[in-house]
Amino acid sequence: MTDGDGTSVGAEVPGTQMQQRFAGQVNAPEFPAGLEWVNTDRPLRLADLRGKLVILDFWTFC
């Protein structure tokens, strides 16, 4: 079985090929205005994070 570009679905794709295949296809929404930020001196924008490794740590207080 193949997808629209002839690549086998479920086949392993080397890292560089995978990055090229999905590059720019999905845009994340901008952070909503008025969010409360922790451990930063100002609100962040997606443009501030472009090209950087971002680790998200979700913490829920019960």
Short mmCIF file of N, CA, C and O in Angstrom, two decimals:
data_model
loop_
_atom_site.label_atom_id
_atom_site.label_comp_id
_atom_site.label_asym_id
_atom_site.label_seq_id
_atom_site.Cartn_x
_atom_site.Cartn_y
_atom_site.Cartn_z
N MET A 1 0.85 -1.18 0.00
CA MET A 1 0.00 0.00 0.00
C MET A 1 0.89 1.24 0.00
O MET A 1 1.88 1.30 0.70
N THR A 2 0.53 2.23 -0.80
CA THR A 2 1.33 3.46 -0.87
C THR A 2 0.44 4.67 -0.65
O THR A 2 -0.77 4.61 -0.82
N ASP A 3 1.08 5.79 -0.25
CA ASP A 3 0.32 7.03 -0.12
C ASP A 3 0.42 7.80 -1.43
O ASP A 3 0.90 7.27 -2.43
N GLY A 4 -0.02 9.03 -1.47
CA GLY A 4 -0.10 9.81 -2.70
C GLY A 4 1.21 10.04 -3.42
O GLY A 4 1.23 10.19 -4.63
N ASP A 5 2.35 10.05 -2.70
CA ASP A 5 3.63 10.31 -3.38
C ASP A 5 4.39 9.03 -3.71
O ASP A 5 5.54 9.06 -4.10
N GLY A 6 3.74 7.87 -3.56
CA GLY A 6 4.36 6.61 -3.91
C GLY A 6 5.18 5.97 -2.81
O GLY A 6 5.74 4.90 -2.98
N THR A 7 5.28 6.61 -1.63
CA THR A 7 6.02 6.06 -0.52
C THR A 7 5.19 4.97 0.14
O THR A 7 3.99 5.14 0.35
N SER A 8 5.82 3.87 0.48
CA SER A 8 5.10 2.79 1.15
C SER A 8 4.61 3.26 2.51
O SER A 8 5.37 3.82 3.29
N VAL A 9 3.35 3.03 2.79
CA VAL A 9 2.78 3.41 4.08
C VAL A 9 3.30 2.43 5.12
O VAL A 9 3.25 1.23 4.93
N GLY A 10 3.80 2.96 6.23
CA GLY A 10 4.31 2.12 7.30
C GLY A 10 5.77 1.74 7.13
O GLY A 10 6.36 1.15 8.01
N ALA A 11 6.37 2.05 6.00
CA ALA A 11 7.78 1.73 5.77
C ALA A 11 8.65 2.71 6.55
O ALA A 11 8.29 3.86 6.75
N GLU A 12 9.81 2.23 6.99
CA GLU A 12 10.73 3.12 7.69
C GLU A 12 11.33 4.10 6.70
O GLU A 12 11.72 3.74 5.60
N VAL A 13 11.38 5.37 7.11
CA VAL A 13 11.94 6.42 6.27
C VAL A 13 13.11 7.03 7.03
O VAL A 13 12.97 7.41 8.18
N PRO A 14 14.30 7.12 6.42
CA PRO A 14 15.45 7.73 7.10
C PRO A 14 15.13 9.14 7.60
O PRO A 14 14.29 9.83 7.02
N GLY A 15 15.80 9.56 8.68
CA GLY A 15 15.52 10.83 9.33
C GLY A 15 15.46 12.04 8.42
O GLY A 15 14.54 12.84 8.48
N THR A 16 16.44 12.22 7.54
CA THR A 16 16.45 13.37 6.66
C THR A 16 15.27 13.35 5.71
O THR A 16 14.62 14.37 5.49
N GLN A 17 14.96 12.18 5.16
CA GLN A 17 13.81 12.06 4.27
C GLN A 17 12.52 12.38 5.02
O GLN A 17 11.63 13.02 4.48
N MET A 18 12.41 11.93 6.27
CA MET A 18 11.22 12.18 7.06
C MET A 18 11.05 13.68 7.30
O MET A 18 9.96 14.21 7.16
N GLN A 19 12.15 14.37 7.62
CA GLN A 19 12.07 15.81 7.85
C GLN A 19 11.63 16.53 6.59
O GLN A 19 10.81 17.44 6.65
N GLN A 20 12.17 16.15 5.45
CA GLN A 20 11.81 16.80 4.20
C GLN A 20 10.35 16.49 3.85
O GLN A 20 9.65 17.34 3.32
N ARG A 21 9.92 15.30 4.14
CA ARG A 21 8.57 14.89 3.78
C ARG A 21 7.52 15.69 4.55
O ARG A 21 6.47 16.02 4.02
N PHE A 22 7.78 16.00 5.82
CA PHE A 22 6.79 16.69 6.64
C PHE A 22 7.11 18.16 6.87
O PHE A 22 6.35 18.87 7.50
N ALA A 23 8.21 18.65 6.37
CA ALA A 23 8.61 20.04 6.60
C ALA A 23 7.55 21.00 6.06
O ALA A 23 7.17 20.95 4.91
N GLY A 24 7.06 21.86 6.95
CA GLY A 24 6.13 22.91 6.55
C GLY A 24 4.72 22.47 6.24
O GLY A 24 3.92 23.26 5.76
N GLN A 25 4.37 21.23 6.50
CA GLN A 25 3.04 20.76 6.16
C GLN A 25 2.01 21.03 7.25
O GLN A 25 0.83 21.07 6.98
N VAL A 26 2.46 21.18 8.48
CA VAL A 26 1.53 21.43 9.59
C VAL A 26 2.01 22.65 10.35
O VAL A 26 3.14 22.69 10.81
N ASN A 27 1.17 23.65 10.45
CA ASN A 27 1.52 24.86 11.19
C ASN A 27 0.84 24.83 12.55
O ASN A 27 -0.37 24.64 12.64
N ALA A 28 1.62 25.01 13.58
CA ALA A 28 1.08 25.06 14.93
C ALA A 28 0.38 26.40 15.12
O ALA A 28 0.84 27.42 14.60
N PRO A 29 -0.71 26.43 15.87
CA PRO A 29 -1.37 27.71 16.13
C PRO A 29 -0.53 28.56 17.08
O PRO A 29 0.24 28.04 17.88
N GLU A 30 -0.65 29.86 16.95
CA GLU A 30 0.06 30.78 17.85
C GLU A 30 -0.51 30.63 19.25
O GLU A 30 -1.66 30.25 19.43
N PHE A 31 0.30 30.89 20.26
CA PHE A 31 -0.17 30.85 21.64
C PHE A 31 -1.24 31.93 21.84
O PHE A 31 -1.07 33.06 21.37
N PRO A 32 -2.32 31.62 22.55
CA PRO A 32 -3.37 32.62 22.78
C PRO A 32 -2.85 33.80 23.61
O PRO A 32 -2.00 33.62 24.49
N ALA A 33 -3.36 34.98 23.34
CA ALA A 33 -2.99 36.17 24.12
C ALA A 33 -3.53 36.03 25.54
O ALA A 33 -4.56 35.39 25.78
N GLY A 34 -2.82 36.56 26.50
CA GLY A 34 -3.29 36.57 27.88
C GLY A 34 -2.95 35.34 28.69
O GLY A 34 -3.44 35.19 29.80
N LEU A 35 -2.13 34.44 28.15
CA LEU A 35 -1.73 33.26 28.92
C LEU A 35 -0.83 33.67 30.07
O LEU A 35 -0.07 34.63 29.96
N GLU A 36 -0.89 32.93 31.16
CA GLU A 36 0.02 33.16 32.27
C GLU A 36 1.26 32.29 32.05
O GLU A 36 1.16 31.08 31.93
N TRP A 37 2.43 32.92 31.97
CA TRP A 37 3.67 32.21 31.70
C TRP A 37 4.47 32.06 32.98
O TRP A 37 4.48 32.93 33.83
N VAL A 38 5.17 30.93 33.11
CA VAL A 38 6.00 30.65 34.28
C VAL A 38 7.45 30.53 33.80
O VAL A 38 7.72 29.97 32.74
N ASN A 39 8.38 31.05 34.58
CA ASN A 39 9.82 30.96 34.30
C ASN A 39 10.24 31.65 33.01
O ASN A 39 11.18 31.22 32.33
N THR A 40 9.57 32.71 32.64
CA THR A 40 9.99 33.52 31.50
C THR A 40 9.61 34.97 31.80
O THR A 40 8.63 35.24 32.50
N ASP A 41 10.41 35.90 31.33
CA ASP A 41 10.17 37.31 31.64
C ASP A 41 9.14 37.97 30.72
O ASP A 41 8.72 39.09 30.96
N ARG A 42 8.73 37.26 29.66
CA ARG A 42 7.72 37.81 28.75
C ARG A 42 6.99 36.66 28.07
O ARG A 42 7.50 35.55 28.02
N PRO A 43 5.84 36.91 27.50
CA PRO A 43 5.13 35.86 26.76
C PRO A 43 5.96 35.40 25.55
O PRO A 43 6.68 36.20 24.94
N LEU A 44 5.88 34.12 25.24
CA LEU A 44 6.61 33.58 24.10
C LEU A 44 5.73 33.56 22.85
O LEU A 44 4.51 33.53 22.94
N ARG A 45 6.41 33.61 21.70
CA ARG A 45 5.73 33.45 20.41
C ARG A 45 6.38 32.27 19.71
O ARG A 45 7.52 31.92 19.99
N LEU A 46 5.66 31.66 18.79
CA LEU A 46 6.24 30.54 18.05
C LEU A 46 7.50 30.96 17.30
O LEU A 46 8.45 30.19 17.19
N ALA A 47 7.52 32.19 16.82
CA ALA A 47 8.70 32.68 16.10
C ALA A 47 9.93 32.69 17.02
O ALA A 47 11.06 32.49 16.56
N ASP A 48 9.73 32.91 18.33
CA ASP A 48 10.84 32.89 19.29
C ASP A 48 11.43 31.50 19.43
O ASP A 48 12.58 31.34 19.83
N LEU A 49 10.64 30.47 19.16
CA LEU A 49 11.06 29.09 19.38
C LEU A 49 11.53 28.39 18.11
O LEU A 49 12.07 27.29 18.17
N ARG A 50 11.34 29.01 16.96
CA ARG A 50 11.68 28.38 15.68
C ARG A 50 13.16 28.00 15.64
O ARG A 50 14.02 28.79 15.98
N GLY A 51 13.43 26.75 15.28
CA GLY A 51 14.80 26.27 15.16
C GLY A 51 15.42 25.84 16.47
O GLY A 51 16.59 25.47 16.51
N LYS A 52 14.66 25.86 17.56
CA LYS A 52 15.18 25.47 18.87
C LYS A 52 14.52 24.18 19.33
O LYS A 52 13.39 23.88 18.97
N LEU A 53 15.22 23.43 20.15
CA LEU A 53 14.67 22.24 20.77
C LEU A 53 13.77 22.70 21.91
O LEU A 53 14.21 23.45 22.79
N VAL A 54 12.51 22.29 21.89
CA VAL A 54 11.56 22.72 22.91
C VAL A 54 11.07 21.50 23.66
O VAL A 54 10.60 20.53 23.06
N ILE A 55 11.18 21.51 24.97
CA ILE A 55 10.69 20.43 25.81
C ILE A 55 9.53 20.98 26.61
O ILE A 55 9.66 21.98 27.33
N LEU A 56 8.39 20.34 26.48
CA LEU A 56 7.20 20.75 27.22
C LEU A 56 7.01 19.85 28.43
O LEU A 56 7.01 18.63 28.29
N ASP A 57 6.87 20.44 29.58
CA ASP A 57 6.66 19.69 30.81
C ASP A 57 5.29 20.08 31.34
O ASP A 57 5.10 21.18 31.84
N PHE A 58 4.34 19.19 31.18
CA PHE A 58 2.98 19.46 31.65
C PHE A 58 2.85 18.99 33.09
O PHE A 58 3.18 17.87 33.42
N TRP A 59 2.36 19.87 33.93
CA TRP A 59 2.21 19.55 35.34
C TRP A 59 0.81 19.94 35.76
O TRP A 59 0.37 21.05 35.51
N THR A 60 0.11 19.03 36.38
CA THR A 60 -1.25 19.28 36.82
C THR A 60 -1.30 19.24 38.34
O THR A 60 -0.83 18.29 38.95
N PHE A 61 -1.87 20.27 38.93
CA PHE A 61 -2.08 20.29 40.37
C PHE A 61 -3.46 19.75 40.67
O PHE A 61 -4.45 20.22 40.12
N CYS A 62 -3.52 18.74 41.49
CA CYS A 62 -4.82 18.12 41.82
C CYS A 62 -5.40 18.72 43.07
O CYS A 62 -4.77 19.11 43.96
#
